Each structure stands twice: as structure tokens, then as C-alpha cells.
């Protein structure tokens, strides 16, 4: 039997009453990505049959750490947390807020934010003009820094998953390759 894996998916749909496609990020634990379809539908019920996946990845490595799914009963000592960050930024003259989604293994939120501020996205989507003095890449104000959202992944897994499983974060002895990201328009029945 295949081992359980942590998945990160970018879900999309155009919900009734909206003019543009909306997106959200979903994390789930399963043997294969298609096993997550019922959980995705429960996560975004307003999407109905318009729900699809625009990108997904198995989360097995982040930075120099390996991420594995283990039983809630297993003793795990993670001095670091796996954080999901959603950076927002702007480009001059474009009516759009661009986003960059990233994962970080860090000891705390401050360290994760410092890592985010080193990304090319953060550096290239920040500017200030007379008409747009606050067009900097940003992080939610509640942390007093510049990033839209930063959340420990363990806190946003579906409730039934959190009661059964946990994430084990292990420093890698050698550099680990980045996880492959699958991009495109994936209808749920074709996952």
C-alpha cells in the first residue's frame, strides 16, 4: 500500500455572482491526490461542479527538510514548523494583486517571514510612487510585517485529518530536490 502524503493544491472556480475565477489553497493528506476529491468539495461547497485544480504538489521536501505524514500516536519532536505563506505584490500600472505561494520550515513566524522577504517575488513586486505609496509586497498586518497570510500547515488541515495524523519534519542529511509542481487545468474527475 502507498504511504500517506501531504498534498498542497491550488483550487479554482468561478462561483455564482462573481466575474473572475477565484482561488484558494487546500492542504490534505491521502494516498493519492484523487482521494482528496470529497475533502476538496467539502472545503469549497459553493464551487459546485465548477471546482477544479490549477496546480498541485506532493509536499515531501521543503528547503533542507523532509516532510512525512505519521500517525497522531507517534511521538514527534518538531522544533520547526511547516508554514504556508501567501505573499501579495503589485506591478506599476497593472490593476492586479499578484500572489506567490510558498512553504517554509522555520522555528517561528518571524523566521518564515524573513525567508519570504528574500524571495525574488518579494523583491520584484514592491514599488512606491506618488499615486501608490503603499504598493509594497505584504504580509497580514496582524504580524506587523509585509505578507498576506502565514499559517502553520498543521492548523489548516481538515479536522478529521488533524485528529489522525501529524507532520514529521526531519532535517535532510544531503540536499533534497524540490517537489514537482503540476500545473494546468485539472478537472476533478481526471485527477
Short mmCIF file of C-alpha atoms in Angstrom, two decimals:
data_model
loop_
_atom_site.label_atom_id
_atom_site.label_comp_id
_atom_site.label_asym_id
_atom_site.label_seq_id
_atom_site.Cartn_x
_atom_site.Cartn_y
_atom_site.Cartn_z
CA UNK A 1 0.00 0.00 0.00
CA UNK A 2 1.21 3.51 -0.83
CA UNK A 3 2.25 5.67 2.10
CA UNK A 4 0.22 8.71 3.06
CA UNK A 5 1.38 12.02 1.64
CA UNK A 6 0.77 15.68 2.33
CA UNK A 7 -0.67 17.46 -0.71
CA UNK A 8 -0.89 21.18 -1.46
CA UNK A 9 -3.45 22.10 -4.13
CA UNK A 10 -4.44 25.39 -5.75
CA UNK A 11 -8.19 25.15 -6.25
CA UNK A 12 -10.09 27.36 -8.68
CA UNK A 13 -13.67 28.12 -9.66
CA UNK A 14 -15.94 30.94 -10.74
CA UNK A 15 -18.63 31.00 -8.11
CA UNK A 16 -22.14 32.31 -8.83
CA UNK A 17 -22.26 36.10 -8.81
CA UNK A 18 -18.52 36.55 -9.48
CA UNK A 19 -16.92 37.85 -12.68
CA UNK A 20 -13.47 36.30 -12.37
CA UNK A 21 -12.09 32.97 -11.29
CA UNK A 22 -11.38 32.74 -7.57
CA UNK A 23 -8.62 30.65 -6.00
CA UNK A 24 -7.80 29.12 -2.65
CA UNK A 25 -5.16 26.75 -1.35
CA UNK A 26 -6.13 23.38 0.11
CA UNK A 27 -3.91 21.02 2.11
CA UNK A 28 -4.83 17.38 2.58
CA UNK A 29 -3.39 14.01 3.46
CA UNK A 30 -4.10 10.97 1.31
CA UNK A 31 -2.51 8.04 -0.53
CA UNK A 32 -3.08 9.73 -3.89
CA UNK A 33 -4.36 13.15 -4.97
CA UNK A 34 -7.67 11.82 -6.31
CA UNK A 35 -8.52 10.52 -2.82
CA UNK A 36 -8.86 14.19 -1.76
CA UNK A 37 -11.82 14.99 -4.06
CA UNK A 38 -14.52 14.63 -1.35
CA UNK A 39 -12.48 16.77 1.06
CA UNK A 40 -11.93 19.44 -1.62
CA UNK A 41 -15.66 19.59 -2.33
CA UNK A 42 -16.41 19.87 1.40
CA UNK A 43 -13.77 22.62 1.70
CA UNK A 44 -15.38 24.77 -1.02
CA UNK A 45 -19.03 23.70 -1.38
CA UNK A 46 -20.06 26.96 -3.14
CA UNK A 47 -17.88 25.97 -6.10
CA UNK A 48 -20.21 23.13 -7.06
CA UNK A 49 -19.30 21.48 -10.35
CA UNK A 50 -17.03 24.41 -11.33
CA UNK A 51 -14.36 23.33 -8.83
CA UNK A 52 -11.07 22.34 -10.43
CA UNK A 53 -7.37 22.18 -9.59
CA UNK A 54 -4.96 24.65 -11.20
CA UNK A 55 -1.80 23.33 -9.53
CA UNK A 56 -0.78 20.68 -7.05
CA UNK A 57 2.22 19.07 -5.44
CA UNK A 58 3.12 16.33 -3.02
CA UNK A 59 4.90 18.03 -0.14
CA UNK A 60 7.85 15.78 0.63
CA UNK A 61 10.65 18.33 0.94
CA UNK A 62 10.86 21.99 1.86
CA UNK A 63 14.28 23.62 1.95
CA UNK A 64 16.62 21.12 3.54
CA UNK A 65 13.86 19.25 5.36
CA UNK A 66 11.90 16.13 4.58
CA UNK A 67 8.17 16.15 5.34
CA UNK A 68 6.43 12.88 6.15
CA UNK A 69 2.96 12.02 7.43
CA UNK A 70 2.82 9.92 10.58
CA UNK A 71 0.13 8.73 12.95
CA UNK A 72 -1.03 11.12 15.65
CA UNK A 73 0.04 8.40 18.13
CA UNK A 74 3.71 8.57 17.08
CA UNK A 75 5.99 10.69 19.27
CA UNK A 76 7.26 13.57 17.13
CA UNK A 77 9.60 16.35 18.23
CA UNK A 78 9.48 19.12 15.62
CA UNK A 79 11.44 22.17 16.77
CA UNK A 80 10.46 23.72 13.42
CA UNK A 81 7.03 24.23 11.89
CA UNK A 82 5.90 23.94 8.29
CA UNK A 83 4.36 27.31 7.34
CA UNK A 84 2.24 28.25 4.34
CA UNK A 85 2.85 31.83 3.18
CA UNK A 86 0.79 33.75 0.65
CA UNK A 87 2.72 36.81 -0.49
CA UNK A 88 0.91 39.61 -2.28
CA UNK A 89 2.52 42.22 -4.52
CA UNK A 90 1.90 44.76 -7.24
CA UNK A 91 3.39 45.96 -10.52
CA UNK A 92 3.20 49.59 -11.66
CA UNK A 93 0.24 50.35 -13.92
CA UNK A 94 -1.36 46.90 -13.57
CA UNK A 95 -4.74 46.51 -11.89
CA UNK A 96 -3.87 43.25 -10.17
CA UNK A 97 -2.55 41.92 -6.92
CA UNK A 98 -0.13 39.13 -7.76
CA UNK A 99 0.40 36.27 -5.34
CA UNK A 100 3.23 33.91 -4.62
CA UNK A 101 2.52 30.86 -2.51
CA UNK A 102 5.38 29.28 -0.64
CA UNK A 103 6.19 26.83 2.11
CA UNK A 104 8.81 27.41 4.76
CA UNK A 105 10.20 25.24 7.52
CA UNK A 106 11.15 27.66 10.28
CA UNK A 107 11.40 27.87 14.06
CA UNK A 108 8.81 30.66 14.19
CA UNK A 109 6.71 33.07 12.12
CA UNK A 110 9.41 35.75 12.19
CA UNK A 111 11.98 33.42 10.60
CA UNK A 112 9.46 32.35 7.94
CA UNK A 113 8.75 36.00 7.11
CA UNK A 114 12.46 36.81 6.85
CA UNK A 115 12.79 33.91 4.37
CA UNK A 116 9.81 35.23 2.37
CA UNK A 117 11.39 38.66 2.12
CA UNK A 118 14.40 37.10 0.41
CA UNK A 119 12.36 35.66 -2.48
CA UNK A 120 12.60 37.14 -5.95
CA UNK A 121 8.82 37.68 -5.88
CA UNK A 122 9.03 39.89 -2.82
CA UNK A 123 11.91 41.92 -4.22
CA UNK A 124 10.37 42.37 -7.70
CA UNK A 125 6.78 43.17 -6.71
CA UNK A 126 7.47 46.12 -4.44
CA UNK A 127 7.41 49.73 -5.53
CA UNK A 128 6.22 53.10 -4.34
CA UNK A 129 5.03 56.11 -6.34
CA UNK A 130 3.15 59.30 -5.53
CA UNK A 131 -0.15 57.68 -6.55
CA UNK A 132 0.64 54.28 -4.99
CA UNK A 133 2.68 54.93 -1.84
CA UNK A 134 1.73 51.60 -0.26
CA UNK A 135 2.29 49.23 -3.18
CA UNK A 136 4.73 47.00 -1.34
CA UNK A 137 4.66 43.24 -1.19
CA UNK A 138 2.95 42.48 2.06
CA UNK A 139 2.04 40.08 4.86
CA UNK A 140 -1.05 40.39 7.04
CA UNK A 141 -0.84 43.43 9.34
CA UNK A 142 -1.54 41.40 12.47
CA UNK A 143 2.10 40.32 12.40
CA UNK A 144 3.33 43.87 11.75
CA UNK A 145 5.20 42.86 8.59
CA UNK A 146 4.58 42.57 4.87
CA UNK A 147 2.84 39.19 3.82
CA UNK A 148 -0.89 38.42 3.07
CA UNK A 149 -1.18 35.17 5.03
CA UNK A 150 1.11 32.97 7.10
CA UNK A 151 -0.32 29.87 8.71
CA UNK A 152 1.15 26.69 10.19
CA UNK A 153 0.08 23.92 7.78
CA UNK A 154 -0.89 21.64 10.68
CA UNK A 155 -3.57 24.19 11.64
CA UNK A 156 -5.29 24.25 8.24
CA UNK A 157 -5.51 20.54 7.53
CA UNK A 158 -9.12 19.29 7.57
CA UNK A 159 -10.24 18.47 11.13
CA UNK A 160 -10.63 14.67 10.58
CA UNK A 161 -7.06 14.57 9.25
CA UNK A 162 -5.62 16.55 12.19
CA UNK A 163 -7.08 14.06 14.67
CA UNK A 164 -5.47 11.06 12.91
CA UNK A 165 -2.17 12.32 11.51
CA UNK A 166 0.65 14.77 12.05
CA UNK A 167 3.62 16.01 10.08
CA UNK A 168 7.13 14.89 10.88
CA UNK A 169 9.82 17.38 9.87
CA UNK A 170 13.29 15.90 9.56
CA UNK A 171 16.49 17.74 8.57
CA UNK A 172 17.91 16.11 5.44
CA UNK A 173 21.44 14.72 5.60
CA UNK A 174 22.03 15.78 1.99
CA UNK A 175 20.30 18.40 -0.16
CA UNK A 176 16.85 17.23 -1.24
CA UNK A 177 15.32 18.01 -4.64
CA UNK A 178 12.33 20.32 -4.79
CA UNK A 179 8.93 18.70 -5.16
CA UNK A 180 7.49 18.70 -8.66
CA UNK A 181 4.61 21.13 -9.19
CA UNK A 182 1.91 20.02 -11.60
CA UNK A 183 0.32 22.96 -13.44
CA UNK A 184 -2.72 23.14 -15.65
CA UNK A 185 -6.48 22.89 -15.60
CA UNK A 186 -7.28 19.60 -13.85
CA UNK A 187 -10.95 18.64 -13.75
CA UNK A 188 -11.65 16.65 -10.60
CA UNK A 189 -12.77 13.54 -12.45
CA UNK A 190 -9.46 13.48 -14.33
CA UNK A 191 -7.16 13.61 -11.28
#
